[in-house]
Amino acid sequence: MEKEWPEGRVADPEAARERYEAELRSGRGAVREVLRADRGDAHVGLGAVVAAAGIVGAAAGPVVGALVAGVFAAVFLAAFGVMLLGAQRWADAADGAYRFAFRWGQWL
């Protein structure tokens, strides 16, 4: 199946390049927006996870509390794996994954 280009059958290479670069810019902007939270916000999110895991663990049992903590650990590890593909250093990948996994602390 042939893709329809806005320029017709003879696509202009310059227009195609501009579309490609615009798409890259919008993708990078979305990543910057996701990683906008600073470490302080992520610390608040991590503290909330620890507190929630402790409260749930005390109320429902340690297995359930560990499950709550494990879910957030899995989110962090998945984000770390993805960040590691694009980062040049492990520290940058870990920082980005930490801010991604616990960024919701900025809304507390």
GROMACS .gro file of C-alpha atoms in nm:
model
  108
    1MET     CA    1   0.000   0.000   0.000
    2GLU     CA    2   0.146   0.329  -0.109
    3LYS     CA    3   0.146   0.624   0.131
    4GLU     CA    4  -0.021   0.944   0.015
    5TRP     CA    5   0.207   1.245   0.051
    6PRO     CA    6   0.067   1.597   0.083
    7GLU     CA    7   0.279   1.704  -0.215
    8GLY     CA    8   0.131   1.441  -0.448
    9ARG     CA    9   0.313   1.163  -0.633
   10VAL     CA   10   0.637   1.358  -0.660
   11ALA     CA   11   0.724   1.448  -0.302
   12ASP     CA   12   0.952   1.741  -0.243
   13PRO     CA   13   1.256   1.620  -0.044
   14GLU     CA   14   1.282   1.952   0.140
   15ALA     CA   15   0.918   1.935   0.251
   16ALA     CA   16   0.966   1.576   0.363
   17ARG     CA   17   1.274   1.676   0.564
   18GLU     CA   18   1.083   1.965   0.725
   19ARG     CA   19   0.799   1.728   0.823
   20TYR     CA   20   1.050   1.484   0.969
   21GLU     CA   21   1.229   1.753   1.171
   22ALA     CA   22   0.900   1.900   1.294
   23GLU     CA   23   0.796   1.554   1.413
   24LEU     CA   24   1.129   1.512   1.595
   25ARG     CA   25   1.090   1.852   1.762
   26SER     CA   26   0.742   1.769   1.887
   27GLY     CA   27   0.864   1.434   2.023
   28ARG     CA   28   1.154   1.596   2.204
   29GLY     CA   29   0.920   1.857   2.347
   30ALA     CA   30   0.697   1.583   2.487
   31VAL     CA   31   0.996   1.415   2.652
   32ARG     CA   32   1.108   1.745   2.803
   33GLU     CA   33   0.758   1.799   2.939
   34VAL     CA   34   0.759   1.455   3.102
   35LEU     CA   35   1.100   1.512   3.258
   36ARG     CA   36   1.026   1.867   3.371
   37ALA     CA   37   0.981   1.763   3.734
   38ASP     CA   38   1.287   1.829   3.943
   39ARG     CA   39   1.447   1.594   4.191
   40GLY     CA   40   1.273   1.757   4.486
   41ASP     CA   41   0.933   1.667   4.340
   42ALA     CA   42   1.055   1.315   4.276
   43HIS     CA   43   1.175   1.290   4.638
   44VAL     CA   44   0.824   1.383   4.754
   45GLY     CA   45   0.679   1.114   4.527
   46LEU     CA   46   0.922   0.853   4.657
   47GLY     CA   47   0.843   0.951   5.015
   48ALA     CA   48   0.472   0.912   4.943
   49VAL     CA   49   0.535   0.564   4.798
   50VAL     CA   50   0.734   0.460   5.104
   51ALA     CA   51   0.464   0.597   5.336
   52ALA     CA   52   0.184   0.433   5.137
   53ALA     CA   53   0.367   0.100   5.128
   54GLY     CA   54   0.418   0.121   5.505
   55ILE     CA   55   0.055   0.208   5.575
   56VAL     CA   56  -0.079  -0.059   5.341
   57GLY     CA   57   0.171  -0.307   5.481
   58ALA     CA   58   0.056  -0.233   5.838
   59ALA     CA   59  -0.312  -0.252   5.747
   60ALA     CA   60  -0.321  -0.540   5.499
   61GLY     CA   61   0.001  -0.727   5.564
   62PRO     CA   62   0.363  -0.699   5.459
   63VAL     CA   63   0.310  -0.885   5.131
   64VAL     CA   64   0.060  -0.626   5.009
   65GLY     CA   65   0.289  -0.342   5.121
   66ALA     CA   66   0.578  -0.501   4.933
   67LEU     CA   67   0.352  -0.534   4.629
   68VAL     CA   68   0.279  -0.159   4.635
   69ALA     CA   69   0.650  -0.081   4.657
   70GLY     CA   70   0.727  -0.343   4.391
   71VAL     CA   71   0.492  -0.185   4.139
   72PHE     CA   72   0.674   0.147   4.166
   73ALA     CA   73   1.010  -0.030   4.154
   74ALA     CA   74   0.897  -0.199   3.830
   75VAL     CA   75   0.794   0.138   3.682
   76PHE     CA   76   1.134   0.281   3.776
   77LEU     CA   77   1.322  -0.015   3.625
   78ALA     CA   78   1.121   0.000   3.302
   79ALA     CA   79   1.185   0.375   3.274
   80PHE     CA   80   1.553   0.317   3.352
   81GLY     CA   81   1.580   0.063   3.070
   82VAL     CA   82   1.420   0.303   2.823
   83MET     CA   83   1.632   0.596   2.940
   84LEU     CA   84   1.945   0.386   2.921
   85LEU     CA   85   1.888   0.336   2.549
   86GLY     CA   86   1.906   0.711   2.485
   87ALA     CA   87   2.138   0.836   2.759
   88GLN     CA   88   2.512   0.854   2.729
   89ARG     CA   89   2.576   0.785   3.097
   90TRP     CA   90   2.414   0.557   3.354
   91ALA     CA   91   2.377   0.848   3.596
   92ASP     CA   92   2.174   1.047   3.342
   93ALA     CA   93   1.952   0.746   3.275
   94ALA     CA   94   1.898   0.683   3.646
   95ASP     CA   95   1.817   1.050   3.710
   96GLY     CA   96   1.570   1.064   3.422
   97ALA     CA   97   1.403   0.739   3.527
   98TYR     CA   98   1.379   0.857   3.888
   99ARG     CA   99   1.219   1.185   3.785
  100PHE     CA  100   0.983   1.001   3.548
  101ALA     CA  101   0.874   0.733   3.795
  102PHE     CA  102   0.811   0.968   4.087
  103ARG     CA  103   0.733   1.300   3.914
  104TRP     CA  104   0.375   1.289   4.029
  105GLY     CA  105   0.507   1.416   4.364
  106GLN     CA  106   0.485   1.765   4.217
  107TRP     CA  107   0.106   1.745   4.251
  108LEU     CA  108   0.109   1.656   4.621
   0.00000   0.00000   0.00000
